[in-house]
Amino acid sequence: MTTFQDDYSLLAPGPVNIHPEVRKALALPMIHHRTPEFDKILKKVLADIKVVFQTEQDVFLLTSTGSGGMETLLVNTLSPGDKVIAIVSGKFGERWADMAQYFGAKVIVHNVAWGEAVKVSDVEDLLKQNPDTRAVLCQACETSTGVAHPIEALATLTKNYPDTLLLVDAITALGAYPLPMDAWGIDGIVAGSQKAFMLPTGMAFVSFSKKAWRFIPDAKCPRYYFDIRKEKKANAGGETFFSSNVAIIRALDVVLSLITTQGLDKLFHDIHRRAEFTRNFAQKLGFVLYAKSPSDSVTALTVPPQMDGQKIRLHLEEVHNITIMGGQDQAKGKIIRVGHMGYIQDHEMVRLIECLGHTLRHFDPDFMSLEHISNIATEAQNWLEQNP
Ligand SMILES: *Cc1c(COP(=O)(O)O)cnc(C)c1O
């Protein structure tokens, strides 16, 4: 049915496909983390990663999945009993609100309908009613719905509250589209290795603003593994607090070189282009955009009526060797999600559109003709050539 049957395409919103140069770095023989060779790499990575965070603050490298980084932001800034406003617009918002509750924060959950972005005026009202709020928690991109939240406007808002921090889960945003931490005034931010950083799963990267550092010494939530004061001290001495994740940090060095060589703008441009392409051609196939304010890192698509998103996802993987994601909870079966981060080639994107068409036809042969699919695929190919 397709011309690239042997190819495997990983088009999930994380983990993502890894650049060939990064794969080479991952295959290198192990070295000890207390060696001049690794010392040099660590020093370079700690400096270079600030470019992606767009910050002058320290960025920390944690060996944990992204959720460990989310925990790091909380335990280093909060004390039990602190008031927190948690914006919950999907699975990851739920997780962060739960986590804050677990650590004893007084959590005001602000529910936002799935597929919608938070209204800044709603958060403004909540802050007016609760001026003693220590932190506002928000995903930059809520990966479960594909929504991008208005982080710049939220940061502008929290700037007016000297004792309120804006903590941002940017695991599918930082490194995928502009999120300048210092310029916008984000107080705590977390990124993830297997998402926009195009690495294997296993590391989280975090940074805190000057404003946040005022609260770090006195935060009373229990912290041991994720005590950022100890990490900072270790980094100042050229080490990480615990054993360094040599393999991923070495690969991160290659990712950062690739990014700084081509420039952040080019990276953002490529991801934006894939998002535009997917939004455009998926709609031509009969899918509908699920997110009202779609993120460039992941596109959530409502499947045509009578179709089952879970079955589409499975068929695409089993028959066409393409991995995308389905929906979770209330969106289960209703949506599919396509990731735009990582090493993705143009032919994979055309193939995705073509195979999605064939998959819809597999479940309903009357849905569209083979000719129609082939026309859309040709149009898709042309679009990519005309929009480099
Ligand atoms: C992937 C993801 C996480 C973290 O997941 P881990 O499995 O812990 O790496 C958190 N938030 C968002 C928005 C994510 O996309």
Short mmCIF file of C-alpha atoms and ligand atoms in Angstrom, two decimals:
data_model
loop_
_atom_site.label_atom_id
_atom_site.label_comp_id
_atom_site.label_asym_id
_atom_site.label_seq_id
_atom_site.Cartn_x
_atom_site.Cartn_y
_atom_site.Cartn_z
CA MET A 1 0.00 0.00 0.00
CA THR A 2 2.77 2.43 0.84
CA THR A 3 6.20 2.98 -0.59
CA PHE A 4 8.10 3.19 2.69
CA GLN A 5 6.81 -0.01 4.32
CA ASP A 6 10.18 -0.76 5.93
CA ASP A 7 10.52 2.62 7.58
CA TYR A 8 9.38 3.13 11.12
CA SER A 9 8.09 6.59 12.05
CA LEU A 10 7.91 7.64 15.66
CA LEU A 11 5.54 10.61 15.59
CA ALA A 12 4.44 10.62 19.24
CA PRO A 13 4.65 13.76 21.39
CA GLY A 14 7.50 12.02 23.22
CA PRO A 15 9.59 9.98 23.21
CA VAL A 16 10.60 11.26 19.80
CA ASN A 17 12.89 10.09 17.02
CA ILE A 18 16.56 10.77 17.72
CA HIS A 19 18.96 12.55 15.35
CA PRO A 20 21.57 10.21 13.79
CA GLU A 21 24.45 12.24 15.29
CA VAL A 22 22.89 11.96 18.73
CA ARG A 23 22.47 8.19 18.29
CA LYS A 24 26.19 7.96 17.62
CA ALA A 25 26.93 9.78 20.87
CA LEU A 26 24.63 7.39 22.72
CA ALA A 27 26.61 4.43 21.39
CA LEU A 28 29.97 5.64 22.72
CA PRO A 29 31.83 3.57 25.32
CA MET A 30 31.07 4.52 28.92
CA ILE A 31 33.42 6.85 30.73
CA HIS A 32 33.44 7.74 34.42
CA HIS A 33 31.80 10.98 35.45
CA ARG A 34 34.87 11.96 37.44
CA THR A 35 37.19 12.37 34.47
CA PRO A 36 38.61 15.48 32.83
CA GLU A 37 36.84 14.41 29.63
CA PHE A 38 33.40 14.41 31.27
CA ASP A 39 34.16 17.51 33.38
CA LYS A 40 34.65 19.42 30.15
CA ILE A 41 31.38 18.18 28.66
CA LEU A 42 29.38 18.96 31.81
CA LYS A 43 30.77 22.49 31.99
CA LYS A 44 29.94 23.10 28.34
CA VAL A 45 26.43 21.65 28.61
CA LEU A 46 25.61 23.70 31.73
CA ALA A 47 26.57 26.85 29.80
CA ASP A 48 24.99 25.95 26.44
CA ILE A 49 21.63 24.79 27.78
CA LYS A 50 20.96 28.36 28.97
CA VAL A 51 20.64 29.34 25.32
CA VAL A 52 17.61 27.08 24.91
CA PHE A 53 16.11 28.22 28.22
CA GLN A 54 16.81 31.81 27.15
CA THR A 55 17.99 32.59 30.66
CA GLU A 56 20.99 33.88 32.55
CA GLN A 57 19.99 31.78 35.56
CA ASP A 58 21.51 28.38 36.28
CA VAL A 59 19.88 25.41 34.57
CA PHE A 60 20.04 22.07 36.41
CA LEU A 61 20.29 18.58 34.95
CA LEU A 62 18.30 16.00 36.88
CA THR A 63 18.33 12.26 36.35
CA SER A 64 14.60 11.59 36.47
CA THR A 65 11.73 11.72 34.04
CA GLY A 66 9.94 15.02 33.53
CA SER A 67 7.69 14.40 36.52
CA GLY A 68 10.74 14.52 38.80
CA GLY A 69 11.42 17.97 37.41
CA MET A 70 7.82 18.98 38.17
CA GLU A 71 8.36 17.78 41.73
CA THR A 72 11.64 19.72 41.91
CA LEU A 73 9.85 22.98 41.11
CA LEU A 74 7.32 22.36 43.87
CA VAL A 75 9.47 21.09 46.74
CA ASN A 76 12.05 23.83 46.34
CA THR A 77 9.60 26.72 46.43
CA LEU A 78 6.68 25.55 48.62
CA SER A 79 5.97 24.80 52.24
CA PRO A 80 3.06 22.70 53.48
CA GLY A 81 0.01 24.95 53.81
CA ASP A 82 1.09 27.28 51.02
CA LYS A 83 -1.69 28.32 48.69
CA VAL A 84 -1.30 27.20 45.10
CA ILE A 85 -3.49 27.83 42.05
CA ALA A 86 -3.26 24.81 39.75
CA ILE A 87 -4.55 25.24 36.22
CA VAL A 88 -5.93 21.85 35.23
CA SER A 89 -6.76 21.42 31.54
CA GLY A 90 -5.75 17.80 31.01
CA LYS A 91 -3.77 14.84 32.34
CA PHE A 92 -0.56 16.68 33.15
CA GLY A 93 -2.34 19.51 34.91
CA GLU A 94 -4.10 16.88 37.03
CA ARG A 95 -0.78 15.27 37.89
CA TRP A 96 0.79 18.54 39.03
CA ALA A 97 -2.23 19.51 41.14
CA ASP A 98 -2.13 16.04 42.79
CA MET A 99 1.56 16.36 43.44
CA ALA A 100 1.15 19.77 45.11
CA GLN A 101 -1.64 18.34 47.26
CA TYR A 102 0.58 15.42 48.20
CA PHE A 103 3.24 17.80 49.48
CA GLY A 104 0.68 19.56 51.65
CA ALA A 105 -0.07 22.66 49.61
CA LYS A 106 -3.55 24.17 49.80
CA VAL A 107 -4.44 23.66 46.16
CA ILE A 108 -7.07 25.72 44.39
CA VAL A 109 -7.83 23.71 41.29
CA HIS A 110 -8.85 25.86 38.35
CA ASN A 111 -10.47 23.49 35.86
CA VAL A 112 -10.37 24.40 32.19
CA ALA A 113 -12.38 22.41 29.66
CA TRP A 114 -10.24 19.94 27.71
CA GLY A 115 -9.19 21.43 24.41
CA GLU A 116 -9.37 24.99 25.71
CA ALA A 117 -6.69 27.37 26.93
CA VAL A 118 -6.92 29.07 30.32
CA LYS A 119 -8.45 32.54 30.37
CA VAL A 120 -5.95 34.92 31.91
CA SER A 121 -8.78 37.04 33.35
CA ASP A 122 -9.98 33.99 35.32
CA VAL A 123 -6.55 33.57 36.89
CA GLU A 124 -6.48 37.31 37.57
CA ASP A 125 -9.80 37.01 39.46
CA LEU A 126 -8.50 34.04 41.45
CA LEU A 127 -5.36 35.96 42.38
CA LYS A 128 -7.41 38.96 43.47
CA GLN A 129 -9.43 36.68 45.74
CA ASN A 130 -6.25 34.91 46.92
CA PRO A 131 -3.46 37.47 47.00
CA ASP A 132 -1.52 35.19 49.38
CA THR A 133 -1.02 32.60 46.61
CA ARG A 134 2.55 31.34 46.57
CA ALA A 135 2.48 29.71 43.15
CA VAL A 136 0.45 29.41 39.97
CA LEU A 137 1.02 26.10 38.17
CA CYS A 138 0.44 25.79 34.44
CA GLN A 139 1.49 23.60 31.53
CA ALA A 140 2.93 25.58 28.64
CA CYS A 141 1.58 22.88 26.36
CA GLU A 142 -0.93 20.43 27.87
CA THR A 143 0.23 17.41 25.91
CA SER A 144 -2.97 15.42 26.48
CA THR A 145 -5.06 17.99 24.60
CA GLY A 146 -2.48 19.73 22.38
CA VAL A 147 -3.36 23.13 23.88
CA ALA A 148 -0.82 25.93 24.24
CA HIS A 149 -1.56 28.12 27.27
CA PRO A 150 -0.91 31.90 27.29
CA ILE A 151 2.27 31.77 29.38
CA GLU A 152 3.54 35.25 28.50
CA ALA A 153 0.27 36.84 29.69
CA LEU A 154 0.26 34.74 32.87
CA ALA A 155 3.83 35.85 33.58
CA THR A 156 2.87 39.49 33.04
CA LEU A 157 0.10 38.95 35.57
CA THR A 158 2.15 37.21 38.28
CA LYS A 159 4.85 39.89 38.01
CA ASN A 160 2.40 42.18 39.84
CA TYR A 161 2.44 39.84 42.83
CA PRO A 162 5.88 39.94 44.46
CA ASP A 163 5.26 36.77 46.50
CA THR A 164 3.55 34.71 43.78
CA LEU A 165 5.60 32.50 41.49
CA LEU A 166 4.63 31.27 38.03
CA LEU A 167 5.78 27.65 37.72
CA VAL A 168 5.59 26.24 34.22
CA ASP A 169 5.63 22.65 33.03
CA ALA A 170 7.22 23.22 29.64
CA ILE A 171 8.09 19.61 28.98
CA THR A 172 6.56 19.70 25.50
CA ALA A 173 7.23 23.40 24.92
CA LEU A 174 10.72 24.44 25.98
CA GLY A 175 12.85 23.80 22.91
CA ALA A 176 9.81 23.50 20.63
CA TYR A 177 8.57 27.08 20.43
CA PRO A 178 9.53 30.45 21.95
CA LEU A 179 9.30 30.53 25.74
CA PRO A 180 11.95 33.03 26.83
CA MET A 181 12.15 32.50 30.57
CA ASP A 182 13.91 35.73 31.55
CA ALA A 183 12.20 38.04 29.06
CA TRP A 184 8.74 36.86 30.05
CA GLY A 185 9.42 36.47 33.76
CA ILE A 186 8.76 32.75 34.28
CA ASP A 187 9.81 31.77 37.83
CA GLY A 188 10.29 28.05 37.56
CA ILE A 189 10.39 25.95 34.43
CA VAL A 190 10.91 22.30 33.60
CA ALA A 191 11.87 20.65 30.30
CA GLY A 192 12.11 16.95 29.49
CA SER A 193 14.77 14.94 27.68
CA GLN A 194 12.45 12.72 25.62
CA LYS A 195 10.28 15.55 24.34
CA ALA A 196 11.58 18.78 22.82
CA PHE A 197 15.18 17.90 23.76
CA MET A 198 15.13 14.94 21.34
CA LEU A 199 16.93 12.52 23.69
CA PRO A 200 15.98 9.23 25.36
CA THR A 201 13.70 9.35 28.40
CA GLY A 202 15.48 9.85 31.70
CA MET A 203 16.38 13.47 32.35
CA ALA A 204 14.59 16.64 33.38
CA PHE A 205 16.05 20.13 33.12
CA VAL A 206 14.93 22.90 35.46
CA SER A 207 15.64 26.53 36.16
CA PHE A 208 14.44 29.14 38.67
CA SER A 209 14.17 32.93 38.41
CA LYS A 210 15.80 35.36 40.86
CA LYS A 211 12.34 35.87 42.34
CA ALA A 212 12.00 32.12 42.96
CA TRP A 213 15.46 31.90 44.55
CA ARG A 214 14.17 34.20 47.34
CA PHE A 215 11.86 31.39 48.47
CA ILE A 216 14.14 28.41 47.93
CA PRO A 217 16.10 28.60 51.22
CA ASP A 218 12.94 28.63 53.38
CA ALA A 219 10.76 26.13 51.49
CA LYS A 220 9.71 23.44 53.97
CA CYS A 221 8.45 20.65 51.72
CA PRO A 222 10.57 17.51 52.18
CA ARG A 223 13.38 17.38 49.63
CA TYR A 224 16.44 15.22 49.44
CA TYR A 225 17.05 13.86 45.94
CA PHE A 226 15.64 17.02 44.38
CA ASP A 227 17.24 19.59 46.72
CA ILE A 228 18.25 22.22 44.21
CA ARG A 229 20.54 24.04 46.69
CA LYS A 230 22.77 20.96 46.81
CA GLU A 231 22.63 20.57 43.04
CA LYS A 232 23.70 24.21 42.65
CA LYS A 233 26.60 23.72 45.04
CA ALA A 234 27.73 20.57 43.23
CA ASN A 235 27.51 22.32 39.84
CA ALA A 236 29.65 25.18 41.15
CA GLY A 237 32.28 22.55 41.91
CA GLY A 238 32.04 21.12 38.40
CA GLU A 239 29.93 18.10 39.39
CA THR A 240 26.34 16.97 39.69
CA PHE A 241 24.86 16.26 43.14
CA PHE A 242 24.61 12.51 42.43
CA SER A 243 26.30 10.35 39.76
CA SER A 244 26.07 12.16 36.44
CA ASN A 245 23.95 10.71 33.67
CA VAL A 246 26.98 10.44 31.40
CA ALA A 247 25.20 8.90 28.40
CA ILE A 248 22.38 11.41 28.16
CA ILE A 249 24.49 14.45 29.10
CA ARG A 250 26.98 13.52 26.40
CA ALA A 251 24.12 13.20 23.92
CA LEU A 252 22.66 16.48 25.18
CA ASP A 253 25.96 18.11 24.28
CA VAL A 254 25.41 16.99 20.67
CA VAL A 255 21.78 18.19 20.68
CA LEU A 256 22.85 21.59 22.00
CA SER A 257 25.56 21.84 19.33
CA LEU A 258 22.99 21.03 16.64
CA ILE A 259 20.62 23.66 18.07
CA THR A 260 23.21 26.40 18.52
CA THR A 261 24.71 25.75 15.08
CA GLN A 262 21.39 26.15 13.27
CA GLY A 263 19.95 28.65 15.77
CA LEU A 264 16.87 28.46 18.00
CA ASP A 265 14.76 30.23 15.38
CA LYS A 266 15.43 27.51 12.82
CA LEU A 267 14.49 24.82 15.35
CA PHE A 268 11.24 26.60 16.16
CA HIS A 269 10.58 27.20 12.46
CA ASP A 270 10.90 23.50 11.61
CA ILE A 271 8.52 22.43 14.37
CA HIS A 272 6.03 25.17 13.46
CA ARG A 273 6.18 24.07 9.82
CA ARG A 274 5.37 20.45 10.72
CA ALA A 275 2.50 21.62 12.93
CA GLU A 276 1.11 23.82 10.13
CA PHE A 277 1.45 20.98 7.67
CA THR A 278 -0.33 18.50 9.93
CA ARG A 279 -3.14 20.89 10.87
CA ASN A 280 -3.66 21.73 7.23
CA PHE A 281 -3.65 18.26 5.68
CA ALA A 282 -5.34 16.37 8.51
CA GLN A 283 -8.30 18.73 8.10
CA LYS A 284 -8.38 17.94 4.38
CA LEU A 285 -8.74 14.27 5.38
CA GLY A 286 -11.75 15.07 7.55
CA PHE A 287 -10.14 15.44 10.99
CA VAL A 288 -11.03 18.47 13.12
CA LEU A 289 -8.59 20.40 15.32
CA TYR A 290 -9.29 19.46 18.95
CA ALA A 291 -7.35 22.29 20.57
CA LYS A 292 -8.85 25.78 20.38
CA SER A 293 -5.37 27.20 20.83
CA PRO A 294 -3.15 24.56 19.20
CA SER A 295 0.44 24.08 20.27
CA ASP A 296 3.18 23.64 17.67
CA SER A 297 4.67 20.65 19.48
CA VAL A 298 1.71 18.30 19.29
CA THR A 299 -1.47 18.32 17.20
CA ALA A 300 -4.60 16.77 18.67
CA LEU A 301 -7.17 15.83 16.05
CA THR A 302 -10.78 14.87 16.59
CA VAL A 303 -11.45 11.81 14.45
CA PRO A 304 -14.35 11.85 11.97
CA PRO A 305 -17.75 10.79 13.37
CA GLN A 306 -18.24 7.00 13.65
CA MET A 307 -14.48 6.47 13.71
CA ASP A 308 -12.54 5.21 16.75
CA GLY A 309 -9.28 7.00 17.50
CA GLN A 310 -7.85 4.01 19.37
CA LYS A 311 -8.44 1.75 16.36
CA ILE A 312 -6.92 4.33 14.00
CA ARG A 313 -3.83 4.58 16.20
CA LEU A 314 -3.43 0.78 16.37
CA HIS A 315 -4.00 0.24 12.67
CA LEU A 316 -1.48 2.94 11.79
CA GLU A 317 1.11 1.19 13.94
CA GLU A 318 0.38 -2.42 13.00
CA VAL A 319 -0.11 -1.94 9.28
CA HIS A 320 1.84 1.21 8.45
CA ASN A 321 4.61 1.17 11.06
CA ILE A 322 3.82 4.67 12.30
CA THR A 323 3.42 5.43 15.99
CA ILE A 324 1.18 8.31 17.00
CA MET A 325 -0.82 8.62 20.24
CA GLY A 326 -4.51 8.35 21.01
CA GLY A 327 -6.52 10.27 23.56
CA GLN A 328 -6.70 9.69 27.30
CA ASP A 329 -9.67 9.65 29.68
CA GLN A 330 -12.52 11.77 28.30
CA ALA A 331 -10.73 12.12 24.95
CA LYS A 332 -10.12 8.36 24.59
CA GLY A 333 -11.23 7.12 21.18
CA LYS A 334 -12.21 10.64 20.17
CA ILE A 335 -8.82 12.04 19.24
CA ILE A 336 -5.41 11.13 17.90
CA ARG A 337 -2.25 13.09 18.71
CA VAL A 338 0.69 13.66 16.39
CA GLY A 339 4.02 14.95 17.71
CA HIS A 340 6.19 17.43 15.82
CA MET A 341 9.35 17.34 17.95
CA GLY A 342 12.48 15.34 17.24
CA TYR A 343 14.21 14.23 14.08
CA ILE A 344 11.41 14.04 11.50
CA GLN A 345 11.94 13.98 7.75
CA ASP A 346 9.58 15.40 5.16
CA HIS A 347 8.80 12.05 3.55
CA GLU A 348 7.56 10.78 6.92
CA MET A 349 5.06 13.59 7.12
CA VAL A 350 3.67 12.96 3.65
CA ARG A 351 3.49 9.26 4.47
CA LEU A 352 1.59 10.03 7.68
CA ILE A 353 -1.09 11.91 5.74
CA GLU A 354 -1.29 9.21 3.08
CA CYS A 355 -1.51 6.39 5.64
CA LEU A 356 -4.06 8.25 7.74
CA GLY A 357 -6.20 8.43 4.59
CA HIS A 358 -5.79 4.70 3.95
CA THR A 359 -6.58 3.97 7.59
CA LEU A 360 -9.85 5.90 7.43
CA ARG A 361 -10.68 3.97 4.26
CA HIS A 362 -9.84 0.70 5.98
CA PHE A 363 -12.57 1.36 8.55
CA ASP A 364 -15.01 2.88 6.06
CA PRO A 365 -14.29 2.23 2.35
CA ASP A 366 -16.93 4.82 1.44
CA PHE A 367 -15.24 7.53 3.48
CA MET A 368 -13.08 8.75 0.60
CA SER A 369 -11.75 7.44 -2.68
CA LEU A 370 -8.20 6.22 -3.30
CA GLU A 371 -7.91 8.97 -5.87
CA HIS A 372 -8.79 11.59 -3.28
CA ILE A 373 -6.11 10.28 -0.92
CA SER A 374 -3.56 10.28 -3.69
CA ASN A 375 -4.47 13.89 -4.60
CA ILE A 376 -4.09 15.03 -1.01
CA ALA A 377 -0.72 13.26 -0.78
CA THR A 378 0.50 15.02 -3.90
CA GLU A 379 -0.72 18.34 -2.58
CA ALA A 380 1.04 17.61 0.73
CA GLN A 381 4.30 16.87 -1.06
CA ASN A 382 4.01 20.13 -3.01
CA TRP A 383 3.26 22.11 0.12
CA LEU A 384 6.46 20.91 1.75
CA GLU A 385 8.49 21.80 -1.32
CA GLN A 386 6.93 25.27 -1.49
CA ASN A 387 7.30 25.89 2.25
CA PRO A 388 10.85 24.88 3.18
C1 LIG B 1 5.62 14.02 29.14
C2 LIG B 1 5.12 15.10 30.01
C3 LIG B 1 5.40 15.14 31.38
C4 LIG B 1 6.29 14.21 32.12
O1 LIG B 1 6.20 12.90 31.88
P1 LIG B 1 7.35 11.90 32.33
O2 LIG B 1 6.77 10.61 31.90
O3 LIG B 1 7.51 12.02 33.80
O4 LIG B 1 8.60 12.28 31.60
C5 LIG B 1 4.91 16.21 32.11
N1 LIG B 1 4.20 17.18 31.56
C6 LIG B 1 3.94 17.20 30.24
C7 LIG B 1 3.17 18.36 29.70
C8 LIG B 1 4.39 16.17 29.43
O5 LIG B 1 4.13 16.20 28.12
#
